[in-house]
Short mmCIF file of C-alpha atoms (C1' of nucleotides) and ligand atoms in Angstrom, two decimals:
data_model
loop_
_atom_site.label_atom_id
_atom_site.label_comp_id
_atom_site.label_asym_id
_atom_site.label_seq_id
_atom_site.Cartn_x
_atom_site.Cartn_y
_atom_site.Cartn_z
CA MET Y 1 105.24 129.26 122.08
CA ALA Y 2 108.96 129.12 122.75
CA ALA Y 3 110.32 131.36 125.51
CA PRO Y 4 111.67 134.63 124.15
CA PRO Y 5 115.44 134.58 123.63
CA ARG Y 6 117.62 136.44 126.11
CA ILE Y 7 119.57 139.29 124.56
CA PRO Y 8 123.09 139.71 125.99
CA ARG Y 9 123.34 143.03 127.77
CA GLY Y 10 127.07 143.66 127.60
CA GLY Y 11 129.80 143.49 125.03
CA GLU Y 12 130.04 145.26 121.72
CA ALA Y 13 128.39 142.69 119.53
CA CYS Y 14 127.27 139.12 119.56
CA SER Y 15 125.51 136.51 117.52
CA VAL Y 16 122.31 135.07 118.99
CA ASN Y 17 120.57 131.92 117.84
CA VAL Y 18 116.91 132.80 117.41
CA GLU Y 19 114.54 130.17 116.07
CA GLY Y 20 117.41 128.50 114.29
CA ARG Y 21 118.82 131.67 112.72
CA GLU Y 22 122.08 133.32 113.73
CA VAL Y 23 121.27 137.00 114.21
CA ARG Y 24 124.17 139.41 114.62
CA LEU Y 25 123.39 142.12 117.18
CA THR Y 26 125.65 145.13 117.71
CA ASN Y 27 126.27 148.07 120.08
CA LEU Y 28 124.26 146.33 122.80
CA ALA Y 29 125.40 148.55 125.66
CA LYS Y 30 124.73 151.78 123.77
CA LEU Y 31 122.28 154.01 125.61
CA PHE Y 32 119.27 154.62 123.34
CA TRP Y 33 117.43 156.52 126.12
CA PRO Y 34 120.25 157.93 128.28
CA ASP Y 35 117.86 159.52 130.80
CA LEU Y 36 116.08 156.22 131.36
CA GLY Y 37 119.23 154.09 131.32
CA VAL Y 38 117.64 152.09 128.48
CA THR Y 39 120.12 150.46 126.12
CA LYS Y 40 119.90 149.00 122.65
CA ALA Y 41 119.92 145.57 124.31
CA ASP Y 42 116.79 146.61 126.22
CA LEU Y 43 115.16 147.68 122.95
CA LEU Y 44 115.96 144.33 121.35
CA GLN Y 45 114.82 142.43 124.46
CA TYR Y 46 111.50 144.29 124.36
CA TYR Y 47 110.86 143.23 120.77
CA ALA Y 48 111.92 139.68 121.56
CA ASP Y 49 109.40 139.67 124.43
CA VAL Y 50 106.43 141.01 122.44
CA GLY Y 51 107.39 139.33 119.18
CA GLY Y 52 104.71 136.66 119.51
CA ALA Y 53 101.99 139.31 119.44
CA LEU Y 54 103.72 141.71 117.05
CA VAL Y 55 105.11 139.57 114.23
CA PRO Y 56 101.67 138.51 112.87
CA HIS Y 57 100.86 142.20 112.36
CA LEU Y 58 103.99 142.76 110.27
CA THR Y 59 104.42 139.55 108.36
CA GLY Y 60 104.27 139.79 104.59
CA ARG Y 61 104.28 143.59 104.54
CA ALA Y 62 106.93 145.89 103.11
CA MET Y 63 108.63 147.84 105.89
CA VAL Y 64 109.70 151.48 105.76
CA MET Y 65 112.72 151.86 108.03
CA LYS Y 66 113.08 154.91 110.21
CA ARG Y 67 116.57 154.51 111.60
CA TYR Y 68 117.93 156.04 114.81
CA PRO Y 69 121.49 154.72 115.03
CA HIS Y 70 122.33 157.29 117.72
CA GLY Y 71 119.36 156.64 119.99
CA ALA Y 72 115.87 158.06 120.43
CA ALA Y 73 117.00 161.69 120.66
CA GLY Y 74 119.55 161.43 117.86
CA ASP Y 75 119.31 162.21 114.18
CA PHE Y 76 117.30 159.76 112.11
CA PHE Y 77 116.97 158.91 108.45
CA PHE Y 78 114.41 157.01 106.41
CA MET Y 79 115.46 154.01 104.38
CA LYS Y 80 113.32 151.97 102.04
CA ARG Y 81 115.81 149.67 100.32
CA ALA Y 82 116.89 146.67 102.38
CA PRO Y 83 120.55 147.40 103.11
CA SER Y 84 123.33 145.13 101.91
CA PRO Y 85 124.98 143.06 103.05
CA ARG Y 86 122.18 141.27 104.86
CA PRO Y 87 121.50 137.68 105.90
CA GLU Y 88 120.40 135.54 102.98
CA TRP Y 89 117.19 134.71 104.90
CA ILE Y 90 115.92 138.31 104.83
CA ARG Y 91 113.04 138.44 102.37
CA THR Y 92 112.26 141.53 100.36
CA CYS Y 93 109.24 143.00 98.62
CA THR Y 94 109.80 144.66 95.26
CA ILE Y 95 107.47 147.58 94.65
CA GLU Y 96 107.48 149.73 91.55
CA HIS Y 97 106.43 153.32 92.08
CA ARG Y 98 104.58 155.42 89.54
CA SER Y 99 107.78 157.35 88.89
CA GLY Y 100 109.36 154.12 87.70
CA ASN Y 101 111.45 153.73 90.84
CA VAL Y 102 111.74 150.12 91.91
CA ILE Y 103 112.40 149.54 95.62
CA ASP Y 104 113.24 146.31 97.42
CA PHE Y 105 111.73 146.76 100.87
CA PRO Y 106 112.60 144.33 103.68
CA ILE Y 107 109.84 142.11 105.05
CA VAL Y 108 109.46 140.82 108.61
CA VAL Y 109 108.34 137.21 108.73
CA ASP Y 110 109.58 135.99 112.10
CA LEU Y 111 111.52 137.03 115.19
CA PRO Y 112 114.98 136.78 113.56
CA SER Y 113 113.98 139.16 110.75
CA LEU Y 114 112.36 141.50 113.29
CA LEU Y 115 115.49 141.63 115.45
CA TRP Y 116 117.67 142.16 112.38
CA LEU Y 117 115.54 145.21 111.53
CA VAL Y 118 115.62 146.61 115.07
CA ASN Y 119 119.39 146.17 115.22
CA LEU Y 120 119.64 148.60 112.28
CA GLY Y 121 118.37 151.28 114.66
CA CYS Y 122 114.67 151.01 113.88
CA ILE Y 123 112.92 152.04 117.10
CA ASP Y 124 109.41 151.88 115.68
CA LEU Y 125 108.15 149.57 112.93
CA ASN Y 126 106.37 150.99 109.90
CA PRO Y 127 104.59 148.39 107.76
CA TRP Y 128 102.55 149.02 104.64
CA TYR Y 129 98.78 148.57 104.99
CA SER Y 130 98.83 146.06 102.13
CA ARG Y 131 100.61 142.74 101.89
CA CYS Y 132 103.38 142.19 99.36
CA ASP Y 133 101.29 139.98 97.08
CA ASP Y 134 98.96 142.90 96.30
CA THR Y 135 100.49 146.21 97.28
CA ASN Y 136 97.58 148.29 95.99
CA ARG Y 137 94.87 146.61 98.06
CA PRO Y 138 95.13 147.31 101.79
CA ASP Y 139 93.82 145.13 104.60
CA PHE Y 140 92.67 148.12 106.66
CA LEU Y 141 90.89 151.41 106.57
CA HIS Y 142 92.21 153.52 109.41
CA PHE Y 143 91.80 156.84 111.18
CA ASP Y 144 94.85 158.70 112.44
CA LEU Y 145 93.65 161.03 115.20
CA ASP Y 146 96.11 163.87 115.80
CA PRO Y 147 95.43 166.47 118.48
CA GLY Y 148 96.23 169.96 117.27
CA PRO Y 149 97.61 172.79 119.41
CA GLY Y 150 95.35 173.36 122.39
CA ALA Y 151 93.69 169.95 122.17
CA PRO Y 152 94.32 167.89 125.33
CA PHE Y 153 94.50 164.12 125.07
CA PRO Y 154 91.03 163.56 126.59
CA ARG Y 155 89.66 165.34 123.53
CA VAL Y 156 91.28 162.65 121.38
CA LEU Y 157 89.50 160.06 123.49
CA GLU Y 158 86.23 161.93 122.97
CA VAL Y 159 86.75 162.01 119.20
CA ALA Y 160 87.63 158.34 119.16
CA ARG Y 161 84.34 157.52 120.87
CA ILE Y 162 82.45 159.65 118.33
CA LEU Y 163 84.28 157.90 115.52
CA ARG Y 164 83.53 154.51 116.97
CA GLU Y 165 79.84 155.32 117.11
CA THR Y 166 79.81 156.29 113.44
CA LEU Y 167 81.76 153.21 112.36
CA THR Y 168 79.62 150.93 114.48
CA GLU Y 169 76.49 152.34 112.85
CA LEU Y 170 78.03 151.27 109.56
CA ARG Y 171 78.56 147.80 111.12
CA MET Y 172 82.34 148.09 110.88
CA PRO Y 173 84.55 146.20 113.35
CA THR Y 174 86.92 148.65 115.07
CA PHE Y 175 90.24 148.37 116.88
CA VAL Y 176 91.91 151.19 118.77
CA LYS Y 177 95.46 151.82 120.00
CA THR Y 178 97.47 154.67 121.36
CA SER Y 179 99.96 156.01 118.85
CA GLY Y 180 102.58 156.14 121.57
CA SER Y 181 103.23 159.72 120.54
CA LYS Y 182 100.34 162.20 120.65
CA GLY Y 183 97.13 160.58 119.50
CA LEU Y 184 95.17 157.45 118.77
CA HIS Y 185 94.83 155.11 115.80
CA VAL Y 186 91.55 153.39 114.92
CA TYR Y 187 91.72 150.50 112.43
CA VAL Y 188 88.92 148.76 110.52
CA PRO Y 189 89.76 145.37 108.97
CA ILE Y 190 88.47 145.28 105.38
CA ARG Y 191 88.22 142.64 102.71
CA ARG Y 192 91.02 143.07 100.25
CA THR Y 193 88.93 144.35 97.34
CA PRO Y 194 89.16 148.15 96.98
CA LEU Y 195 92.29 149.92 95.79
CA GLN Y 196 94.27 152.04 98.26
CA LYS Y 197 92.99 155.21 96.54
CA GLU Y 198 89.39 154.07 97.00
CA VAL Y 199 90.01 153.38 100.68
CA TRP Y 200 91.52 156.86 100.94
CA THR Y 201 88.37 158.31 99.36
CA VAL Y 202 86.18 156.62 101.96
CA ALA Y 203 88.42 157.85 104.79
CA LYS Y 204 88.26 161.39 103.45
CA ALA Y 205 84.47 161.34 103.11
CA LEU Y 206 84.04 160.04 106.66
CA ALA Y 207 86.57 162.56 108.00
CA PHE Y 208 84.67 165.49 106.49
CA GLU Y 209 81.34 164.05 107.61
CA LEU Y 210 82.65 163.86 111.18
CA ALA Y 211 84.11 167.36 111.01
CA VAL Y 212 80.79 168.79 109.82
CA ARG Y 213 78.83 167.02 112.55
CA HIS Y 214 81.29 167.84 115.36
CA PRO Y 215 82.98 171.09 114.33
CA HIS Y 216 83.97 172.04 117.86
CA VAL Y 217 86.22 169.03 118.41
CA ILE Y 218 87.09 167.68 114.93
CA THR Y 219 88.83 169.12 111.88
CA ALA Y 220 89.72 167.57 108.55
CA GLU Y 221 91.32 170.76 107.20
CA TYR Y 222 94.30 170.09 104.96
CA ARG Y 223 96.17 173.33 105.49
CA VAL Y 224 97.83 173.64 108.88
CA ALA Y 225 97.24 177.38 109.11
CA LYS Y 226 93.51 176.97 108.48
CA ARG Y 227 92.97 174.33 111.16
CA PRO Y 228 90.95 175.75 114.05
CA ARG Y 229 92.70 175.57 117.40
CA GLY Y 230 91.88 172.90 119.98
CA ARG Y 231 90.56 170.37 117.45
CA VAL Y 232 91.56 166.81 116.72
CA LEU Y 233 92.67 166.28 113.13
CA VAL Y 234 91.23 163.22 111.40
CA ASP Y 235 94.28 162.74 109.19
CA TYR Y 236 92.64 160.81 106.35
CA ASN Y 237 95.66 161.39 104.08
CA GLN Y 238 97.53 158.76 106.04
CA ASN Y 239 95.48 156.28 103.97
CA ALA Y 240 97.35 157.24 100.79
CA TRP Y 241 99.37 154.69 98.84
CA GLY Y 242 102.89 154.05 100.11
CA ARG Y 243 102.37 155.73 103.48
CA THR Y 244 102.72 154.01 106.82
CA LEU Y 245 101.92 154.33 110.51
CA ALA Y 246 103.91 153.02 113.46
CA SER Y 247 102.62 149.51 114.11
CA VAL Y 248 100.95 148.15 117.17
CA TYR Y 249 103.53 147.43 119.94
CA SER Y 250 106.03 149.84 118.34
CA ILE Y 251 108.18 151.73 120.77
CA ARG Y 252 108.29 155.38 119.76
CA PRO Y 253 111.42 157.55 119.76
CA ARG Y 254 109.99 159.64 122.58
CA PRO Y 255 111.56 160.67 125.89
CA ASP Y 256 109.68 158.02 127.91
CA ALA Y 257 109.99 155.15 125.40
CA THR Y 258 106.21 155.03 125.07
CA VAL Y 259 104.55 152.24 123.12
CA SER Y 260 101.75 152.22 120.56
CA ALA Y 261 99.51 150.01 122.67
CA PRO Y 262 96.26 148.26 121.76
CA VAL Y 263 93.55 149.27 124.20
CA SER Y 264 89.96 148.17 124.66
CA TRP Y 265 87.07 150.55 124.10
CA GLN Y 266 86.34 150.15 127.80
CA GLU Y 267 89.79 151.56 128.54
CA VAL Y 268 89.12 154.44 126.15
CA ASP Y 269 85.87 155.14 128.01
CA ALA Y 270 87.64 154.96 131.36
CA GLY Y 271 90.39 157.26 130.08
CA VAL Y 272 93.84 156.00 129.17
CA ALA Y 273 96.90 158.20 128.70
CA ILE Y 274 99.79 157.94 126.26
CA ASP Y 275 102.37 157.38 129.00
CA ASP Y 276 100.36 154.53 130.53
CA PHE Y 277 102.17 152.25 128.08
CA HIS Y 278 105.94 152.06 127.75
CA ILE Y 279 108.91 149.75 127.28
CA GLY Y 280 108.81 148.86 130.98
CA ASN Y 281 105.24 147.59 131.27
CA VAL Y 282 103.90 146.52 127.90
CA PRO Y 283 105.58 143.07 127.80
CA ALA Y 284 103.87 142.14 131.10
CA ARG Y 285 100.55 143.47 129.81
CA VAL Y 286 100.86 141.33 126.68
CA ARG Y 287 101.70 138.26 128.76
CA GLU Y 288 98.63 138.88 130.89
CA ILE Y 289 95.96 139.83 128.36
CA GLY Y 290 97.44 138.65 125.06
CA ASP Y 291 97.01 140.58 121.81
CA LEU Y 292 93.92 142.81 121.96
CA TRP Y 293 94.35 143.32 118.22
CA ALA Y 294 94.40 139.63 117.22
CA GLY Y 295 90.88 140.06 115.86
CA LEU Y 296 92.13 142.62 113.37
CA LEU Y 297 93.91 139.81 111.55
CA GLU Y 298 91.71 136.84 112.39
CA GLY Y 299 88.21 138.24 112.76
CA GLU Y 300 85.48 139.33 110.42
CA ARG Y 301 86.41 141.78 107.66
CA TYR Y 302 84.22 144.59 106.43
CA ASP Y 303 83.16 144.81 102.80
CA LEU Y 304 83.93 148.40 101.83
CA SER Y 305 82.77 147.97 98.22
CA PRO Y 306 79.25 149.42 98.61
CA LEU Y 307 80.65 152.53 100.27
CA VAL Y 308 83.34 152.88 97.61
CA ASP Y 309 80.72 152.55 94.91
CA ALA Y 310 78.41 155.07 96.53
CA LEU Y 311 81.20 157.66 96.58
CA LYS Y 312 82.09 157.32 92.90
CA PRO Y 313 81.04 160.18 90.64
CA VAL Y 314 77.54 159.47 89.35
CA ARG Y 315 78.65 158.90 85.78
CA LYS Y 316 81.17 156.28 86.77
CA ARG Y 317 78.98 154.55 89.32
CA LYS Y 318 77.65 151.13 88.56
CA ASP Y 319 74.09 151.72 87.43
CA PRO Y 320 71.73 150.09 89.94
CA GLU Y 321 68.97 150.03 87.27
CA ALA Y 322 68.24 147.31 84.73
"C1'" DG K 1 124.54 151.25 111.62
"C1'" DG K 2 127.63 150.30 108.49
"C1'" DG K 3 129.64 150.33 103.84
"C1'" DT K 4 132.37 153.14 100.94
"C1'" DG K 5 135.38 156.73 99.51
"C1'" DT K 6 139.06 160.09 100.63
"C1'" DA K 7 143.01 161.82 103.32
"C1'" DT J 1 143.46 155.22 111.00
"C1'" DA J 2 139.81 158.64 110.93
"C1'" DC J 3 136.92 161.25 108.93
"C1'" DA J 4 132.73 162.54 105.81
"C1'" DC J 5 129.05 160.91 103.18
"C1'" DC J 6 125.06 158.26 102.10
"C1'" DC J 7 120.73 156.20 103.25
"C1'" DA J 8 112.78 158.06 100.66
"C1'" DA J 9 109.61 159.68 98.18
"C1'" DC J 10 104.78 159.21 97.75
"C1'" DG J 11 100.05 161.18 96.44
"C1'" DC J 12 97.33 164.32 97.67
"C1'" DT J 13 96.19 169.37 98.54
"C1'" DT J 14 95.64 174.56 97.40
"C1'" DA J 15 97.64 178.76 95.10
"C1'" DT X 1 102.80 173.57 87.43
"C1'" DA X 2 104.69 174.43 91.96
"C1'" DA X 3 104.88 174.19 96.83
"C1'" DG X 4 102.78 172.48 101.44
"C1'" DC X 5 101.59 168.40 103.90
"C1'" DG X 6 102.60 164.21 106.67
MN1 LIG B 401 99.06 160.35 114.29
MN1 LIG B 402 99.08 162.23 111.10
#
DNA sequence: GGGTGTA
DNA sequence: TACACCCAACGCTTA
DNA sequence: TAAGCG
């Protein structure tokens, strides 16, 4: 792999040749984390450094932009439509919503398109779970583990281990990462057969099953006010159509520039912490151990169809007889 | 972050 | 020139 | 059908 490009640290703006594309980068000296002395150039350099591991996880997926043009502590706004003007080599994904709205989302396919997106003020990257060629059939089932008030991070680790046990019993491959914010994300690679809604149904059923079996540490309660204190929410609704999570290797707009970092289950057992992974140490970790989540894209994929079928209302279920 | 519209 | 303004919207829940 | 949720 080619060495990552060097991002100029000074000057207002510049044009950098990346993999044969001219990428215009702006406001390079602007402090995105004033307390850390971390600039927009540092943010771009980080993504250039981890791009080899990150880009495969984004490529071909519509991106929801969460833009922080005034830094991590500044106001942000969501944007779905790829802004114009833009380089002619930025690809888009056209998705029609049920309301009739048609949105042209940008797609990341390589390092130039990634850096173009980051330069817009995107601190974290938010890809769809499905690829653009079939936006209603996701590649993953996932579990968003959110600690509620009074739930310390080690309780999230505990819930993740419980979840892993359940998924392993079902023979599902599992991958875990810190969210970089408060919790953990567990992903299961699936064959691209069920619709997003069907994947959501499976996530919901498993979330409630877990909450019933481990009521002292897990909740799947929809209403905030009804969630018991000190529990970890299995936020199955994150599997709904059109929703996104911050990707692996995303820097989060948090005070310490923490990163959503892939971790091994051994590290979960040993006890990681959110602030173990940040803009300052993740590039070296990736150089040393590579992409712990490569198997999510390249490895075996689980066939969710039997589970989907089993959860259908009896009348609609495929009759196993005759 | 940056284009556009208004003063 | 110097500003204000805009920039998403879903599907799922319970009442 | 409306409002809460993320
Ligand atoms: Mn979360
Ligand atoms: Mn959540």
